[in-house]
Amino acid sequence: MTEPPGKKPKVGTRELTTLRLRDAALSIDAAGGSLASFQLGQRPNPLCWDSAVHDNLDPTVTAPRPLGHFLCLDRWGPPSEEEERQGMPYHGEATSRHWHWSSSATSAARLRAQLPMAGLEVERSVELLTCSARASWSFETRAALARIRDEVKNINKLGRILNMVQHPSIAPPFLTAETRVDCNGKRGFTQASRGCSDVLWDAQREFPVAVTANGAQDARCMTGGNDDVFSYEVNQSDPHGWVTAFTPSQGLLLGYLWPRCHYPWVSLWCSSTDGEPRARGLEFGTTGLHQPFPILTRHPRIFGLPTFEHLDAMETFQKSFCCFLLEIPTDFCGVQAITVATAGTATTLRLSEKGSERTFEARAKEETGDFTPHSFEIVSLTYEHSRGPRAQREEAPGGLPWGDRGGGKMAPSQVEKDLKSALMSKETERWLDAVAKAVKEGWDGFQIQQAVAEVVTEDPVGTARFMETTHRPTQAMAVIGMDDEAEEWEHAVHYHDKMITGAFSAMWSIYPRIPQEDPWADNVPKVDCEIVCPGQGIVMTSTGLALRGEPVGM
């Protein structure tokens, strides 16, 4: 068995395992698998919630239990009454099991657990990333960023439905009455007690509105109840979901970001006693309905989103998210939006402040070692085709989806063999047939990427050229709109920049991305563009040449 990285600190008598990188420290509790502490320098730990303290139990007990950020698997919320009598815990077994280290380093680790009642195996990879941060004004800031990947396998002989929800829980002293929560949730509803689910979402509201027994509340703040839970769809026009909590007087923000296709729901939990905050949950997962499975099966979709997933016998899915800390000024007003940009091995998170033009940027870079993905895997939170980031999932010709990394169920062997063989042969019809067969059997883009990863690693340039030739369109047409300031331009004298940039954008949308040693060679692809002006005919032509530079691997 691999020894875990450095031990300390402790929660009560519980010994934690701590990953460190520069100013960041992330502590993991193997007795339950929780992320029990996440700190940036001497700043407080937002994830200091302890279920034993919350439930007035003995905190010195070392048996597995939920701490800080814990995993809800194979369910979110209560079991059925009969499942409870059979011993199924609230939120599933993950936090009641001892997790075992499978590999570790100073700033990265893997651990796994078996859930015998659920018939699942789960492996979690945790990695601190080198991170730098800057503000758009004179404020000096720092950031810490961790990436977490979870892989779940159904080891039952039969398929089953399940849910997986990440349950970060913050508590005092980080949590105070001034703590505010932001997210990109849209339509939502208030959860009810076990067994009461009908028409909850008929009284839907949009974030930040939440409804309690005392009327409409602001879900950004504590809502005053002992256990208020509000669930929202992640904005379905966004590629990522995100949720943040910040306490201005402490100068610190905690945030989470994930591919929306992994976790389409975000839920907020408020727990207070006599008006004093006790806990706040920043939960995101595969469901937005906090009920046992019999009720979920009666309500399989809400707002068009699923309330559970199905995992076939011996199948595996993978999901990921990142967690970050950011130093903020005491006059910080909240988060308006978070966007992601990826270039090479670097990923930049851009955070925009509410009611302000101020922004933060946190830039993370991959570390080398056991946890660095190879060239065809996901470098950041989502798979980015060479065209660059996309606001939404995109279907390429031939049925191959390029875009967000999906749930990633592992492939049956015959489909995988067909994909590998077709890509190695570089025969277009054979490849398209293999992709069509995979899509017909329910594969997503990430599954196809996994199946052909070895082929791509052996011949990265050749396979990239084949993909470009097969899937990139050879023609494009665009309407270039000229705004008011361009009305007086004279095409006989000069070309307005709106027309030129519009033409180049259309050309770039179909241009191959493979670098060439000699971009002027006759056999190098070129793009010809003609701009036609109403009443004037062709007013400009242009030719695009290949990118310069020697292809990788040649």
XYZ file of C-alpha atoms in Angstrom, residues 289-518:
230
model
C -34.499 16.221 -5.799
C -33.663 15.391 -2.177
C -35.771 12.228 -1.961
C -35.469 8.401 -1.912
C -35.259 6.546 -5.221
C -38.936 5.453 -5.332
C -39.944 9.117 -5.517
C -37.173 9.966 -7.988
C -38.448 7.311 -10.384
C -41.854 9.021 -10.352
C -40.187 12.322 -11.241
C -37.322 11.416 -13.598
C -36.941 14.947 -14.997
C -37.426 18.445 -13.595
C -36.894 21.528 -15.774
C -35.852 19.044 -18.468
C -32.932 17.814 -16.328
C -32.508 14.265 -14.984
C -33.033 13.512 -11.302
C -30.840 10.388 -11.368
C -28.328 8.527 -13.536
C -28.158 4.902 -14.655
C -24.948 2.879 -14.501
C -24.930 -0.490 -16.216
C -23.286 -3.598 -14.766
C -19.475 -3.175 -14.641
C -19.691 0.298 -16.179
C -17.719 3.285 -14.934
C -18.288 7.024 -15.092
C -15.911 9.881 -14.365
C -16.702 13.388 -13.175
C -14.527 16.325 -12.160
C -14.547 19.741 -10.532
C -12.143 22.311 -9.185
C -12.095 24.094 -5.855
C -10.376 27.437 -5.343
C -9.618 30.065 -2.718
C -9.170 33.739 -3.562
C -8.180 36.717 -1.454
C -10.706 39.557 -1.859
C -10.996 43.147 -0.571
C -13.334 43.965 2.312
C -15.617 45.937 -0.044
C -16.143 42.973 -2.375
C -19.797 42.803 -3.531
C -20.110 39.288 -4.923
C -19.570 37.231 -8.057
C -21.384 38.085 -11.270
C -19.808 35.443 -13.500
C -16.918 32.988 -13.805
C -15.484 32.063 -17.182
C -12.778 29.606 -18.218
C -10.098 29.943 -20.889
C -7.534 27.274 -21.743
C -4.235 27.638 -23.582
C -1.856 24.694 -23.729
C -1.406 23.354 -20.207
C -2.619 26.571 -18.564
C -6.189 27.299 -17.519
C -7.403 30.763 -16.526
C -10.457 31.367 -14.361
C -11.850 34.878 -14.758
C -14.128 36.104 -11.978
C -16.231 39.247 -12.507
C -17.549 41.225 -9.533
C -21.224 42.139 -9.144
C -22.068 45.750 -9.955
C -18.477 46.548 -10.822
C -15.945 46.389 -13.636
C -13.404 44.811 -11.291
C -12.210 41.323 -12.166
C -9.878 38.656 -10.836
C -7.901 36.140 -12.848
C -6.473 32.929 -11.412
C -4.131 31.044 -13.724
C -3.362 27.400 -13.032
C -0.798 25.219 -14.754
C -0.505 21.435 -14.921
C 2.113 19.822 -12.729
C 4.191 16.962 -14.098
C 4.024 13.571 -12.442
C 1.548 10.792 -11.870
C -1.484 12.995 -12.345
C -0.587 14.798 -15.563
C -2.911 13.753 -18.388
C -1.424 12.682 -21.696
C -1.855 14.807 -24.792
C -5.335 13.569 -25.713
C -6.917 13.654 -22.273
C -8.554 16.609 -20.613
C -6.012 19.274 -19.725
C -8.427 21.447 -17.795
C -11.993 21.012 -16.654
C -13.369 20.438 -20.154
C -12.089 19.004 -23.385
C -11.143 21.811 -25.752
C -10.947 21.030 -29.466
C -8.211 22.880 -31.329
C -10.778 25.499 -32.340
C -10.630 26.835 -28.777
C -13.188 27.145 -25.965
C -16.847 26.907 -26.892
C -19.760 28.352 -24.993
C -21.841 25.230 -25.554
C -21.394 21.591 -26.513
C -20.883 21.308 -30.262
C -21.631 18.423 -32.598
C -19.081 18.001 -35.387
C -20.032 16.503 -38.742
C -20.174 12.746 -38.627
C -21.748 12.670 -35.184
C -18.549 13.127 -33.180
C -19.126 15.597 -30.330
C -16.291 17.973 -29.588
C -16.829 19.968 -26.434
C -17.631 19.375 -22.794
C -16.298 16.209 -21.335
C -19.301 14.022 -20.649
C -20.071 11.576 -17.873
C -17.614 9.129 -19.418
C -18.985 5.598 -19.022
C -16.372 3.017 -19.942
C -16.671 1.340 -23.285
C -17.646 -2.181 -24.290
C -14.602 -3.830 -25.901
C -15.954 -4.397 -29.453
C -16.882 -0.754 -29.981
C -13.476 0.274 -28.654
C -11.724 -2.140 -31.026
C -13.684 -0.811 -33.994
C -12.798 2.794 -33.142
C -9.100 2.032 -32.663
C -8.859 -0.011 -35.836
C -10.684 2.602 -37.900
C -8.507 5.454 -36.653
C -5.297 3.495 -37.251
C -6.396 2.787 -40.817
C -7.313 6.454 -41.380
C -10.125 5.360 -43.681
C -12.846 7.996 -43.574
C -15.883 5.789 -44.199
C -14.686 3.151 -41.772
C -14.070 5.780 -39.082
C -17.459 7.438 -39.563
C -19.178 4.048 -39.415
C -17.377 3.237 -36.143
C -18.324 6.619 -34.654
C -21.941 6.246 -35.771
C -22.093 2.812 -34.151
C -20.635 4.186 -30.907
C -23.095 7.101 -30.828
C -25.994 4.744 -31.542
C -24.987 2.689 -28.503
C -25.030 5.798 -26.303
C -21.368 6.815 -26.304
C -20.410 10.443 -25.738
C -17.358 12.372 -26.918
C -15.242 11.605 -23.877
C -15.812 7.855 -24.209
C -14.657 7.992 -27.826
C -11.600 10.014 -26.782
C -10.719 7.391 -24.168
C -11.106 4.528 -26.636
C -8.663 5.981 -29.175
C -6.215 7.631 -26.736
C -3.442 5.079 -27.388
C -3.716 5.526 -31.157
C -3.505 9.310 -30.804
C -0.471 9.067 -28.497
C 1.400 6.946 -31.057
C 0.684 9.301 -33.973
C -0.565 12.679 -32.670
C 0.051 14.675 -35.862
C -1.249 12.040 -38.260
C -4.447 11.471 -36.315
C -4.963 15.214 -35.899
C -4.659 15.713 -39.650
C -7.080 12.876 -40.287
C -9.598 14.352 -37.818
C -9.282 17.785 -39.412
C -9.817 16.383 -42.905
C -12.769 14.261 -41.812
C -14.688 16.541 -39.465
C -13.888 20.153 -40.315
C -16.267 21.670 -42.918
C -14.698 22.763 -46.195
C -17.061 25.672 -46.848
C -18.565 28.451 -44.752
C -20.763 31.475 -45.398
C -21.245 34.438 -43.072
C -23.263 37.659 -43.114
C -21.044 40.534 -42.006
C -23.055 43.236 -40.282
C -21.789 46.804 -40.579
C -22.713 48.974 -37.605
C -23.637 52.673 -37.733
C -20.064 53.916 -37.551
C -19.238 52.006 -40.746
C -21.995 53.539 -42.892
C -19.779 56.114 -44.616
C -16.904 53.841 -45.582
C -15.920 53.848 -49.252
C -15.075 50.413 -50.581
C -13.248 51.929 -53.538
C -10.767 53.599 -51.187
C -10.320 51.149 -48.330
C -11.866 48.155 -46.581
C -13.511 48.738 -43.234
C -12.056 46.598 -40.440
C -15.512 45.105 -39.705
C -15.515 43.520 -43.140
C -11.963 42.236 -42.859
C -12.375 40.717 -39.394
C -15.677 39.143 -40.434
C -14.038 37.559 -43.468
C -11.121 36.253 -41.437
C -13.468 34.764 -38.842
C -15.325 32.836 -41.542
C -12.039 31.613 -43.010
C -10.706 30.560 -39.624
C -13.852 28.537 -38.897
C -12.956 26.031 -41.627
C -9.156 26.317 -41.706
C -7.073 23.250 -40.720
C -5.116 23.733 -37.492
C -2.090 21.579 -38.338
C 1.214 23.554 -38.492
C 3.281 23.204 -41.676
C 7.007 23.530 -42.318
C 6.376 25.415 -45.585
